[in-house]
Every structure is written in C-alpha cells, then in structure tokens.
Amino acid sequence: METQRQLNIGLFGFGVVGEGLYRVLEQTPSLQANIVKVCIKDPTKKRNAPAELFTTDRNILLNDPEINVIVEVINESEPAFEIVSTALKNGKAVVSASKKMIAEHLPEILEMQQKYNQPFLCESAACASIPVIRNLEEYYDNDLLHSIRAIVNGSTNFILTKMFEDKLDFKQALMLAQQLGFAEADPVLDVEGWDALNKWTFLLTHAYGIVEKPENIVFNGIQNIKLSDAVVAKEKNHEIKLVAQAKKLQNGKVAAFVLPQFVTHDDPLAFVKNEFNGVVIESGFADKQFFYGKGAGSFPTASAVLSDISALRYQYRYEYKKLYYHQPPQLTNEFYVRTYISFDDWKHVPRDKFEWIEEWHAGERKYLVGVLHFKHLQADAWWKENNVSLILAPDAIIEDVEIRKLKKKSLELAGIVD
Amino acid sequence: METQRQLNIGLFGFGVVGEGLYRVLEQTPSLQANIVKVCIKDPTKKRNAPAELFTTDRNILLNDPEINVIVEVINESEPAFEIVSTALKNGKAVVSASKKMIAEHLPEILEMQQKYNQPFLCESAACASIPVIRNLEEYYDNDLLHSIRAIVNGSTNFILTKMFEDKLDFKQALMLAQQLGFAEADPVLDVEGWDALNKWTFLLTHAYGIVEKPENIVFNGIQNIKLSDAVVAKEKNHEIKLVAQAKKLQNGKVAAFVLPQFVTHDDPLAFVKNEFNGVVIESGFADKQFFYGKGAGSFPTASAVLSDISALRYQYRYEYKKLYYHQPPQLTNEFYVRTYISFDDWKHVPRDKFEWIEEWHAGERKYLVGVLHFKHLQADAWWKENNVSLILAPDAIIEDVEIRKLKKKSLELAGIVD
C-alpha cells in the first residue's frame, strides 16, 4: 500500500479519552501508528503507562521532527488552540477533539489548513462514534443537501428521556445523569445548549460551507423545560428532543438553530434515547439517512480519533467543498416557526409578536401554540427568561412564500374570516 | 490539494443507475470527474444524452489510456466480471455495483486488487446510500467487532412491513411491492434471500476478513412467512425482519447467516420500515452504532457510486485489514439457535433434533419455539420445505458454553427435573 505512511503521534492529554486512545492503539498494531510522546499538565499524577512516555513541555512534541501527527484531547480551549496552531505551522497533521475551541476559532483553523497545507481532522468533536463529518464531506454536495437535523448532546438527551419516560422533573433527571456520569458536575455547558451550539457551528461548515460565529446562531438548552411540557408532549403523541438543525429554504438561504422540539414517533430522532446521539440527513440523491450511536464517552471518542488517525495514513483531509468550490449559502432569519410556549403568566409572553395563535390552554402552567417570525427569537431573549419554555412544533419552519396562505387558512378555521 | 487527480470515467450501463450517475455528475462539477464514454448493449434505445457519448464496444473503454476509472453498473454477473477483470489488469481503478458478481467472484477480485495494485470500490453494492463498507473498513478493527446485524434487502422489508402493518398476506404484499417498484417482476432473487446472501458474503469480508462462498452460508428468504406468523409476532410485541447477521463467539469463531427473525421494539432494526435498509454494529470501542437509509433505487445507488468516485480522487482503497493484517476468524456452525417454527403438520418438523422445546401451540397453523443446534439448519432443508416457516427468536444465538446451564433451567421450568 504505497500511499501509507508510518504515523508518529504526539498526544496532548491523558484523561479518559487520551488513555482510551493509548489502549486502543496498543490493541491495534496494524495501524502502524504509535504514540511517541504524551504531554500532560500534572506530572505527579499516577499513570498506567511507562513514565518515559510523558512530558510537561509541549515544545518537546511540537518541535520534534519525527512526530508527524499531533492528537489533541485536552479540555481547555485556549491552550488547545495554541497547540493546534503551532502544530499546523510546524507542518504536522492535527487530530482534535476540542469542540469549543473549534467553534470559537473556526475562521483561523480554516485559514491555517490552507496556509500550511496540513490536514485538520476532528470527527470526535462532533458526535464521537457517529461519522457525521466524514459523511457530510464525502456523501453530500452543497446543492443536494436539503436538511440536517441532529441530537448532538447526549447529556441533555438523557435528561429529556428520563423526564419523559420516568416522569422525573428536570432537577431529578439532571441529578441522575450526574450520578451515572452522563452529565458534568457543572452541567451548564450541556444543559443550556452551549455544547450543542459549538458542535453545530462547525457542522454547518461541513454541511453547507457556512462559517458563522456561535453567538450569531439562535439556540437554547433544556433548562426551562417542565415536566408539564413532557405531559403535553405525551398527549400530542410527541417526544421532546434538543434538536440542532439546518434547512435550505426555497430562496437558497439556510435556516439554522439549536432548540428544543417536539418530534413525532415516525421521526428517526424519536428513536434516540438516553445518552445516544442521532443525525438525520435529507438530500436529493441519498434521500433520507439516519446515523445513530454513542456521542460521548472515552471509548466512542477514542474510536473516532482513531478513525481520523487511520485516515491520515492515506493523506485524507477535509475538502470543505461547499465552502471553497461553491458560493456558500447565507444564514437567514427570514422565515417563521410554529412553536409551543409554556409559561406561568401571560405577561411574560409578547402575544402581539405572534402571526397567529392556534391553541391556548389556561391552568396553573399555561401554554399556547402559535406562529412567530424567527427574527423575534434572534432579537431578544423573552423566550428564555421568566421561566418561559419554548419548544418548536414538529416541522416547525414555515417559509415566507407559505405564510400568507397558512395564515388565511388558520384565521378561517378560527372563524375570524371566511 | 496535491493528492487529487482528474478522473476520466468509462461507464458501463446506462439504466436508471447509470443515467442517475450521469445526472449527478452533471450537477457536481466540483468533483473533477467526467464521463468520457458509456458502453451500452442496445444502441437503438433512445437516450437522454449526446449520441457521441455511447458505444457498444467495451474495448473502446477498457483500452483507452485516457480513462483511469471504470464504473460498472450493469445487471449481468458474468459480463460484469469480465469488465472488472480487464479493467484492473489494464491498470484502471474500478467502481462496481454488481453484488451478485462480487459475491460469486470474491477470491478472484481480492487477488486481482493485490496483483494489479488497483482500487476496487463497491459501496453501492451493499446498502446503496448507507456507507457500511467504508465504516467497516475505517471504524472497526477485527478484534473489536462484536457483531453486525443488518436489513440489506429493501424489497423483502417492504413486504414484511405491509404484512405486519396492513395485514396483507404474502402474495398481496408482494404484488403491492411490484406495483410500487420495490420488487422486480421476477422477485425470486429478493424474496428467497439470494440478494441479501450475496451482499452478506462480501460484507463478511469487510467485517471479519472471512472469504466464503455464498452457498456455504445458511440463509433463507421470506417466501414461507405467513400472515399468522405476523400475528404471533404482534402478540409477542415483536416484528419480523429478514436479518443478515454475524457474531463473534467466545471461542473466537464467527456465526453468520441470513434468516428471518423476530426483533424487539427497542432493537434499532425494528425502526427500519418499508423499503429502507439498516445496519447495527456493536463493537468494543464505538459501542453500538446504527445506520439507516435507502438501500436501493437509482439515486441512492448513484450517490454511493459517486462517493466511491470521490474517494478515488485521494487514492482511497479498501485495505481489508481483517483479512491481510490479522488471522481472520473461521465461520462456524458450532452453536445453537432459539427459533420459532410454524407448520401445517407435525410430521414436517423433526422434533427429535431439538435440544428442548419451550412453547407449542396447536390450531390450524401450528407453531413451536425451541432450541436447535445450528448444524441441523446447515445439514438439510426441512425447515425451508413443506410450508414450514422458521423465524429466529430475538437474541437467537446460544453458545456452546451456555447450552448446558440453559437446558437444565428449561427442563426445571417444565417440571421435568428439579
């Protein structure tokens, strides 16, 4: 196999993922990839590997001409970015698992890949064991991808599953997730949607060539979802999921956001329970595809890193075809969404912002279902505050071209016009 | 991107897939892949493409030094094999969609890839739009793959879905599948399991490095499944699927077969309805993964061919790691299966072959659930004849090391020993 080369790896991080990777590589000698050196922060910690493998000096790895691949699986975003930058500059291929770093430094990382002509692979940063980036890169060309919808955060999905199936309230479900190791001690990154948003930021680049700052993408987590919302979902024969999604509209622009959503039982995302992740891709040619697997954990993450390492052996790199070979579509807020909103007091909901309202329910916890222009979600945060819970309806997106007809029909149904 | 090259394609076949591919390539100029010439059988047929593109002389394609890739999407197995052989010999990369040809000529195709050092890619021959070969090649190393279970034939899955959901009998469901284009006019290849068997033959090579003749793999289709079987499945809260599967046993050998099976509702395969395909892979590192998509049809097949073409641009080839870098495991019949069998007359069922029987039901259509040594399925075909219908239980495989304990427990439950 003349196109393969021996990979000499400098590894940053020896936590559960780094050590998992080390074990996997030990068990797969056929890869011809070996870890030359591991850079760690705390040299006093006891490690289950030969002492001479470790150093605390990052430059020993970054300046070693024998090392041709840097694998970076550390937790902190800024040191990770420095390591990745220096590695690419020094002519080394990079495999990274740092979702936050990638989301925050996306333009620089894209630029450096071109400038230094080195591959930067990061499959494990998206959905760990689900090869979503590789499939977006290789199976879908820009003008063919209708939509991508995904559950990219296992921690929130676990909590929602427990609320839904075991009738736990949010706090109980979160505690259970923490006990079982599916949520961090500080759960804010997961629960409030930041982790999903970070992943969605760079998945948008692979899916559509869109390079956008995370803060420009509308998102929320599940922190405001009530057990009563799960009860309403059940009545409607739906489930609640935190769905990251992007859809190409008829005007060629892309709607993209990360929000809780009701999903119907025939939606593949309804199948994704507990800590699993899932991705549904709809396209002109492959039709509908669904990928499901473990989106986190030491071995699933290590296996994704391993597959990136394996791909480096035949000089694989992302082409970002949608970004470089096409005019990438723009992100837009020019569309409408059908959404459910539950709340304690009518005063927390700006009813005049709704195009029309289809359902209302009084009671201690009130809710309505109505249609909103998406700009009202971008513009301010009333829907995240005052204990308001916003959950999109299934098939939530309504395009500009459809709104007038739908509004007329809705008003007719309500007996307001005929 | 220095590792890419311009691909000049010679295409064999201009049926729905060939023409689909032609259209897709027209719409994706970024691929730098163009079809130089198309070889067809019938020059009089009207085609929706420039006349100068076509020839009936295969040597014009196979001997053209400018053509570096042969794509073959014809229906007949033997001509396909001749084309593939000559192309590889002439130093051309090959993309093939001919499952039957690949299954029947597997050893020769493996040998030629090594001898002529050319890539042979065939993703579309497995599950069309589901990238199962690529994932087996890149995500799983031999000793890590616990099991793979798949629905690889959309036609039989459509029929089973209609029997199950709409209570059609087998013949009605088959007719509906034919009307909707999900089954061939001559449905034997699909319905009797040959198509699934062919796919499973080469998927076993990518999964485990096993190179076996199709006729040595135990298989059946769905031709004997009755509406009454679907009723029993519903009572047990199961569904019936035609499942191709392989599992690594504790003794290191592999159990592999293609047989109808009851699947439980939490099994991802239960989610696979109508003409869709699905693959569940369980492994030590990535844990459980599930891939779902269209397994046939012109555009899904063309999109898989396209992804193979795209991969050729960076010299991608299958490595068959499990075959060449490891000692591949042997296929074995040394295990037991728990199975449901329905039949018209007791005389058609060799009850003395069962280790024990757990359930019996009289009535016009009788059935039993019992445990059999797998060699009894390999040895003769009583379970395919005389209108006998065999459907494996969920988790059907029982290993040698478990059988004694289970048998004792079963006899205790029956009150025979204590």
Coordinates of N, CA, C and O in Angstrom, one line a residue, chain B residues 80-212:
Chain B
A80 N -20.1 -8.5 -16.2 CA -19.5 -7.5 -15.3 C -18.2 -8.0 -14.8 O -17.2 -7.2 -14.7
F81 N -18.1 -9.3 -14.5 CA -16.8 -9.9 -14.1 C -15.7 -9.7 -15.1 O -14.5 -9.4 -14.8
E82 N -16.0 -9.9 -16.4 CA -15.0 -9.8 -17.4 C -14.6 -8.3 -17.5 O -13.4 -8.0 -17.7
I83 N -15.5 -7.4 -17.4 CA -15.2 -6.0 -17.5 C -14.3 -5.6 -16.4 O -13.2 -5.0 -16.5
V84 N -14.7 -6.0 -15.1 CA -13.9 -5.7 -13.9 C -12.5 -6.3 -14.0 O -11.5 -5.6 -13.8
S85 N -12.4 -7.5 -14.5 CA -11.1 -8.2 -14.6 C -10.2 -7.4 -15.6 O -9.0 -7.1 -15.2
T86 N -10.7 -7.1 -16.7 CA -9.9 -6.5 -17.8 C -9.5 -5.1 -17.3 O -8.3 -4.6 -17.5
A87 N -10.4 -4.4 -16.7 CA -10.1 -3.0 -16.2 C -9.0 -3.0 -15.2 O -8.0 -2.2 -15.3
L88 N -9.0 -3.9 -14.2 CA -8.0 -4.0 -13.2 C -6.7 -4.3 -13.8 O -5.6 -3.7 -13.5
K89 N -6.7 -5.3 -14.7 CA -5.5 -5.7 -15.4 C -4.9 -4.6 -16.2 O -3.7 -4.5 -16.3
N90 N -5.7 -3.8 -16.8 CA -5.3 -2.6 -17.6 C -4.9 -1.4 -16.8 O -4.7 -0.3 -17.3
G91 N -4.8 -1.6 -15.4 CA -4.4 -0.5 -14.6 C -5.4 0.6 -14.3 O -5.0 1.7 -14.0
K92 N -6.7 0.2 -14.4 CA -7.7 1.2 -14.1 C -8.4 0.9 -12.7 O -8.6 -0.3 -12.4
A93 N -8.7 1.9 -12.0 CA -9.5 1.8 -10.8 C -10.9 1.4 -11.2 O -11.4 1.7 -12.3
V94 N -11.6 0.6 -10.3 CA -12.9 0.1 -10.6 C -13.9 0.5 -9.5 O -13.6 0.4 -8.3
V95 N -15.1 0.9 -10.0 CA -16.2 1.1 -9.0 C -17.3 0.2 -9.6 O -17.7 0.3 -10.8
S96 N -17.8 -0.7 -8.7 CA -18.8 -1.7 -9.2 C -20.0 -1.7 -8.3 O -19.9 -1.6 -7.1
A97 N -21.2 -2.0 -8.9 CA -22.4 -2.1 -8.2 C -23.0 -3.5 -8.3 O -24.1 -3.7 -7.9
S98 N -22.2 -4.4 -8.8 CA -22.8 -5.8 -9.1 C -22.6 -6.7 -7.9 O -21.6 -7.5 -7.8
K99 N -23.6 -6.8 -7.0 CA -23.5 -7.6 -5.8 C -23.3 -9.1 -6.1 O -22.5 -9.7 -5.5
K100 N -24.1 -9.6 -7.1 CA -24.0 -11.0 -7.4 C -22.6 -11.4 -7.9 O -22.0 -12.3 -7.4
M101 N -22.1 -10.6 -8.8 CA -20.8 -10.8 -9.4 C -19.7 -10.8 -8.3 O -18.9 -11.7 -8.2
I102 N -19.8 -9.8 -7.4 CA -18.8 -9.7 -6.3 C -18.9 -10.9 -5.4 O -17.8 -11.5 -5.1
A103 N -20.1 -11.3 -5.0 CA -20.2 -12.5 -4.1 C -19.7 -13.7 -4.8 O -19.0 -14.5 -4.1
E104 N -20.0 -13.9 -6.1 CA -19.6 -15.1 -6.7 C -18.1 -15.2 -7.1 O -17.5 -16.3 -7.3
H105 N -17.5 -14.0 -7.2 CA -16.1 -14.0 -7.7 C -15.1 -13.3 -6.6 O -14.1 -12.8 -7.0
L106 N -15.6 -13.4 -5.4 CA -14.8 -12.7 -4.3 C -13.3 -13.0 -4.3 O -12.5 -12.1 -4.3
P107 N -12.9 -14.3 -4.3 CA -11.5 -14.6 -4.2 C -10.7 -14.0 -5.4 O -9.6 -13.4 -5.2
E108 N -11.2 -14.1 -6.6 CA -10.5 -13.6 -7.7 C -10.4 -12.0 -7.6 O -9.4 -11.5 -8.0
I109 N -11.5 -11.4 -7.2 CA -11.5 -9.9 -7.1 C -10.5 -9.5 -6.1 O -9.7 -8.5 -6.3
L110 N -10.4 -10.2 -5.0 CA -9.4 -9.9 -4.0 C -8.0 -10.0 -4.5 O -7.1 -9.2 -4.3
E111 N -7.8 -11.1 -5.2 CA -6.5 -11.4 -5.8 C -6.0 -10.4 -6.8 O -4.9 -9.9 -6.8
M112 N -7.0 -10.0 -7.7 CA -6.6 -9.0 -8.7 C -6.3 -7.6 -8.1 O -5.4 -6.9 -8.6
Q113 N -7.0 -7.3 -7.1 CA -6.7 -6.0 -6.4 C -5.2 -5.9 -6.0 O -4.6 -4.9 -6.1
Q114 N -4.8 -7.1 -5.4 CA -3.4 -7.1 -5.0 C -2.4 -7.2 -6.1 O -1.4 -6.5 -6.2
K115 N -2.7 -8.0 -7.1 CA -1.8 -8.3 -8.2 C -1.6 -7.0 -9.1 O -0.5 -6.7 -9.4
Y116 N -2.7 -6.4 -9.4 CA -2.6 -5.2 -10.3 C -2.5 -3.9 -9.5 O -2.5 -2.8 -10.1
N117 N -2.6 -4.0 -8.2 CA -2.5 -2.8 -7.3 C -3.4 -1.7 -7.7 O -3.0 -0.5 -7.8
Q118 N -4.7 -2.0 -7.9 CA -5.7 -1.0 -8.2 C -6.8 -1.1 -7.2 O -7.2 -2.2 -6.8
P119 N -7.4 0.0 -6.9 CA -8.6 0.0 -6.0 C -9.8 -0.5 -6.7 O -10.0 -0.3 -7.9
F120 N -10.6 -1.3 -5.9 CA -11.9 -1.8 -6.4 C -12.9 -1.4 -5.3 O -12.9 -1.9 -4.2
L121 N -13.8 -0.4 -5.6 CA -14.7 0.1 -4.6 C -16.1 -0.4 -5.0 O -16.5 -0.4 -6.1
C122 N -16.9 -0.7 -4.0 CA -18.2 -1.3 -4.3 C -19.3 -1.0 -3.2 O -20.1 -1.8 -2.9
E123 N -19.2 0.3 -2.7 CA -20.2 0.6 -1.6 C -21.6 0.5 -2.1 O -22.5 0.0 -1.3
S124 N -21.9 0.9 -3.3 CA -23.3 0.8 -3.7 C -23.8 -0.6 -3.8 O -25.1 -0.8 -3.8
A125 N -23.0 -1.6 -3.9 CA -23.4 -3.0 -4.0 C -24.0 -3.5 -2.6 O -24.7 -4.5 -2.6
A126 N -23.6 -2.8 -1.6 CA -24.0 -3.3 -0.2 C -25.4 -2.7 0.1 O -26.4 -3.3 -0.2
C127 N -25.4 -1.6 0.7 CA -26.7 -1.0 1.1 C -26.9 0.4 0.5 O -27.5 1.3 1.1
A128 N -26.4 0.6 -0.8 CA -26.6 1.8 -1.5 C -26.2 3.0 -0.7 O -25.0 3.2 -0.4
S129 N -27.2 3.8 -0.3 CA -26.8 5.1 0.4 C -26.2 4.9 1.8 O -25.6 5.9 2.3
I130 N -26.2 3.8 2.4 CA -25.6 3.6 3.7 C -24.2 3.2 3.5 O -23.9 2.2 2.9
P131 N -23.3 4.0 4.1 CA -21.8 3.8 3.8 C -21.3 2.7 4.7 O -20.4 2.9 5.5
V132 N -21.8 1.5 4.6 CA -21.5 0.4 5.5 C -20.1 -0.2 5.3 O -19.3 -0.4 6.3
I133 N -19.7 -0.3 4.0 CA -18.3 -0.9 3.8 C -17.3 0.1 4.3 O -16.3 -0.3 5.0
R134 N -17.4 1.4 3.9 CA -16.5 2.4 4.4 C -16.4 2.4 5.9 O -15.3 2.5 6.4
N135 N -17.5 2.3 6.6 CA -17.4 2.3 8.0 C -16.8 1.0 8.6 O -16.0 1.1 9.6
L136 N -17.1 -0.1 8.0 CA -16.4 -1.3 8.4 C -14.9 -1.2 8.2 O -14.1 -1.7 9.1
E137 N -14.5 -0.7 7.1 CA -13.1 -0.6 6.8 C -12.4 0.4 7.7 O -11.3 0.1 8.1
E138 N -13.0 1.5 8.1 CA -12.3 2.5 8.7 C -12.6 2.6 10.2 O -11.8 3.2 11.0
Y139 N -13.7 2.1 10.7 CA -14.1 2.3 12.1 C -13.8 1.1 12.9 O -13.8 1.1 14.1
Y140 N -13.7 -0.1 12.3 CA -13.7 -1.3 13.1 C -12.5 -2.1 12.8 O -12.2 -2.5 11.6
D141 N -11.7 -2.5 13.8 CA -10.6 -3.4 13.6 C -11.1 -4.8 14.0 O -12.0 -4.9 14.8
N142 N -10.5 -5.8 13.5 CA -11.0 -7.2 13.7 C -11.4 -7.5 15.1 O -12.6 -7.9 15.4
D143 N -10.5 -7.4 16.0 CA -10.8 -7.9 17.3 C -11.8 -7.1 18.1 O -12.1 -7.4 19.2
L144 N -12.2 -6.0 17.5 CA -13.1 -5.1 18.3 C -14.6 -5.3 17.9 O -15.5 -4.8 18.6
L145 N -14.8 -5.9 16.7 CA -16.2 -6.0 16.2 C -16.9 -7.2 16.9 O -16.6 -8.3 16.5
H146 N -17.9 -6.9 17.7 CA -18.6 -8.0 18.4 C -19.6 -8.6 17.4 O -19.7 -9.8 17.3
S147 N -20.4 -7.7 16.8 CA -21.4 -8.3 15.9 C -21.9 -7.2 14.9 O -21.7 -6.0 15.1
I148 N -22.5 -7.7 13.8 CA -23.1 -6.8 12.9 C -24.4 -7.5 12.4 O -24.4 -8.7 12.2
R149 N -25.5 -6.7 12.5 CA -26.8 -7.2 12.1 C -27.4 -6.2 11.2 O -27.4 -5.0 11.4
A150 N -28.1 -6.7 10.1 CA -28.5 -5.7 9.1 C -29.7 -6.2 8.3 O -29.9 -7.4 8.2
I151 N -30.5 -5.2 7.9 CA -31.5 -5.4 6.9 C -30.9 -4.9 5.6 O -30.7 -3.7 5.5
V152 N -30.6 -5.8 4.7 CA -29.9 -5.4 3.5 C -30.7 -5.5 2.2 O -30.2 -5.3 1.1
N153 N -32.0 -5.9 2.4 CA -32.8 -6.1 1.2 C -34.1 -5.3 1.4 O -35.0 -5.7 2.3
G154 N -34.3 -4.2 0.6 CA -35.5 -3.4 0.8 C -36.8 -4.0 0.4 O -37.8 -3.7 0.9
S155 N -36.7 -4.8 -0.6 CA -37.8 -5.4 -1.2 C -38.5 -6.3 -0.2 O -39.8 -6.2 0.0
T156 N -37.8 -7.2 0.4 CA -38.4 -8.1 1.5 C -38.8 -7.3 2.7 O -39.8 -7.6 3.3
N157 N -38.1 -6.3 3.0 CA -38.5 -5.5 4.2 C -39.8 -4.7 3.9 O -40.6 -4.6 4.8
F158 N -40.0 -4.3 2.7 CA -41.3 -3.7 2.3 C -42.4 -4.6 2.5 O -43.5 -4.3 3.0
I159 N -42.2 -5.9 1.9 CA -43.3 -6.9 2.0 C -43.6 -7.2 3.5 O -44.8 -7.3 3.9
L160 N -42.6 -7.4 4.3 CA -42.8 -7.7 5.7 C -43.5 -6.6 6.4 O -44.4 -6.8 7.3
T161 N -43.2 -5.4 6.1 CA -43.8 -4.2 6.7 C -45.3 -4.2 6.4 O -46.2 -4.0 7.3
K162 N -45.6 -4.5 5.1 CA -47.0 -4.4 4.7 C -47.8 -5.6 5.3 O -49.0 -5.5 5.7
M163 N -47.2 -6.8 5.5 CA -47.8 -7.9 6.1 C -48.1 -7.5 7.6 O -49.2 -7.9 8.1
F164 N -47.1 -6.9 8.2 CA -47.2 -6.6 9.6 C -48.2 -5.4 9.9 O -49.1 -5.5 10.8
E165 N -48.1 -4.4 9.1 CA -48.9 -3.2 9.5 C -50.3 -3.2 8.8 O -51.2 -2.7 9.4
D166 N -50.4 -3.7 7.6 CA -51.6 -3.6 6.9 C -52.3 -5.0 6.8 O -53.3 -5.2 6.1
K167 N -51.7 -6.0 7.5 CA -52.3 -7.4 7.5 C -52.6 -7.9 6.1 O -53.5 -8.7 5.9
L168 N -51.7 -7.6 5.2 CA -51.8 -8.2 3.8 C -51.1 -9.6 4.0 O -50.2 -9.8 4.8
D169 N -51.6 -10.5 3.2 CA -50.8 -11.8 3.2 C -49.6 -11.7 2.2 O -49.5 -10.6 1.5
F170 N -48.8 -12.7 2.2 CA -47.5 -12.5 1.5 C -47.7 -12.2 0.0 O -47.1 -11.3 -0.5
K171 N -48.7 -12.8 -0.6 CA -48.9 -12.6 -2.1 C -49.4 -11.2 -2.4 O -48.9 -10.5 -3.3
Q172 N -50.3 -10.7 -1.5 CA -50.8 -9.3 -1.7 C -49.7 -8.3 -1.5 O -49.6 -7.3 -2.3
A173 N -48.9 -8.5 -0.5 CA -47.8 -7.6 -0.2 C -46.8 -7.6 -1.3 O -46.3 -6.5 -1.7
L174 N -46.5 -8.8 -1.8 CA -45.5 -8.9 -3.0 C -46.1 -8.1 -4.2 O -45.3 -7.3 -4.8
M175 N -47.4 -8.3 -4.5 CA -47.9 -7.6 -5.6 C -47.9 -6.1 -5.4 O -47.5 -5.3 -6.4
L176 N -48.1 -5.6 -4.2 CA -48.1 -4.2 -3.9 C -46.6 -3.7 -4.1 O -46.4 -2.6 -4.7
A177 N -45.7 -4.5 -3.7 CA -44.2 -4.1 -3.8 C -43.9 -4.0 -5.3 O -43.2 -3.1 -5.7
Q178 N -44.4 -4.9 -6.1 CA -44.1 -4.9 -7.5 C -44.8 -3.7 -8.2 O -44.2 -3.0 -9.0
Q179 N -46.0 -3.4 -7.8 CA -46.7 -2.2 -8.3 C -45.9 -0.9 -8.0 O -45.9 0.0 -8.9
L180 N -45.4 -0.8 -6.8 CA -44.7 0.4 -6.4 C -43.2 0.4 -6.8 O -42.5 1.4 -6.5
G181 N -42.8 -0.6 -7.5 CA -41.4 -0.6 -8.0 C -40.4 -1.1 -6.9 O -39.2 -0.9 -7.1
F182 N -40.8 -1.6 -5.8 CA -39.9 -2.1 -4.8 C -39.5 -3.5 -4.9 O -38.8 -4.1 -4.2
A183 N -40.1 -4.2 -5.9 CA -39.8 -5.6 -6.2 C -39.7 -5.8 -7.7 O -40.5 -5.2 -8.4
E184 N -38.8 -6.7 -8.1 CA -38.7 -7.0 -9.5 C -39.9 -7.8 -10.0 O -40.6 -8.5 -9.2
A185 N -40.1 -7.8 -11.3 CA -41.1 -8.7 -11.9 C -40.8 -10.1 -11.5 O -41.7 -10.9 -11.2
D186 N -39.5 -10.5 -11.6 CA -39.1 -11.8 -11.1 C -38.5 -11.6 -9.7 O -37.4 -11.3 -9.6
P187 N -39.3 -11.9 -8.7 CA -38.9 -11.5 -7.3 C -38.1 -12.5 -6.6 O -37.7 -12.3 -5.5
V188 N -37.7 -13.6 -7.3 CA -37.1 -14.8 -6.6 C -35.8 -14.3 -5.9 O -35.5 -14.7 -4.7
L189 N -34.9 -13.6 -6.6 CA -33.7 -13.2 -6.0 C -33.8 -12.5 -4.7 O -33.0 -12.7 -3.8
D190 N -34.8 -11.6 -4.6 CA -35.0 -10.8 -3.4 C -35.7 -11.7 -2.4 O -35.3 -11.9 -1.2
V191 N -36.9 -12.2 -2.8 CA -37.8 -12.9 -1.8 C -37.2 -14.1 -1.2 O -37.4 -14.4 0.0
E192 N -36.5 -14.9 -2.0 CA -35.9 -16.1 -1.4 C -34.5 -15.9 -0.7 O -33.8 -16.8 -0.4
G193 N -34.1 -14.6 -0.6 CA -32.9 -14.3 0.2 C -31.6 -14.3 -0.5 O -30.6 -14.0 0.1
W194 N -31.6 -14.5 -1.8 CA -30.3 -14.6 -2.6 C -29.6 -13.2 -2.6 O -28.4 -13.2 -2.4
D195 N -30.4 -12.2 -2.8 CA -29.8 -10.9 -2.8 C -29.1 -10.5 -1.5 O -28.0 -10.0 -1.5
A196 N -29.8 -10.8 -0.4 CA -29.2 -10.5 0.9 C -28.0 -11.4 1.1 O -27.0 -10.9 1.7
L197 N -28.1 -12.6 0.7 CA -27.0 -13.5 0.9 C -25.7 -13.0 0.1 O -24.6 -13.0 0.7
N198 N -25.9 -12.6 -1.1 CA -24.8 -12.1 -1.9 C -24.1 -10.9 -1.2 O -22.9 -10.8 -1.1
K199 N -25.0 -10.0 -0.7 CA -24.4 -8.8 0.0 C -23.6 -9.2 1.2 O -22.6 -8.7 1.6
W200 N -24.3 -10.2 1.9 CA -23.6 -10.6 3.2 C -22.3 -11.3 3.0 O -21.4 -11.2 3.8
T201 N -22.2 -12.0 1.8 CA -20.9 -12.7 1.5 C -19.7 -11.7 1.5 O -18.7 -11.9 2.2
F202 N -19.9 -10.6 0.8 CA -18.7 -9.7 0.8 C -18.7 -8.7 2.0 O -17.6 -8.2 2.4
L203 N -19.8 -8.5 2.7 CA -19.8 -7.7 3.9 C -19.0 -8.5 5.0 O -18.3 -7.9 5.8
L204 N -19.1 -9.8 5.0 CA -18.4 -10.6 5.9 C -16.8 -10.4 5.7 O -16.1 -10.5 6.7
T205 N -16.4 -10.2 4.5 CA -15.0 -9.9 4.2 C -14.6 -8.6 4.8 O -13.5 -8.5 5.5
H206 N -15.4 -7.6 4.7 CA -15.0 -6.3 5.2 C -15.2 -6.3 6.7 O -14.4 -5.6 7.4
A207 N -16.1 -7.0 7.3 CA -16.3 -7.0 8.7 C -15.3 -7.9 9.4 O -14.8 -7.5 10.5
Y208 N -15.1 -9.1 8.9 CA -14.3 -10.0 9.7 C -13.1 -10.6 8.9 O -12.4 -11.5 9.4
G209 N -13.0 -10.3 7.6 CA -11.9 -10.9 6.8 C -12.3 -12.3 6.3 O -11.4 -13.0 5.9
I210 N -13.5 -12.7 6.5 CA -14.0 -14.0 6.1 C -14.3 -14.0 4.6 O -15.0 -13.2 4.1
V211 N -13.6 -15.0 3.9 CA -13.9 -15.1 2.5 C -14.6 -16.5 2.3 O -13.9 -17.5 2.4
E212 N -15.9 -16.5 2.0 CA -16.6 -17.7 2.0 C -17.5 -17.7 0.8 O -17.9 -16.6 0.3

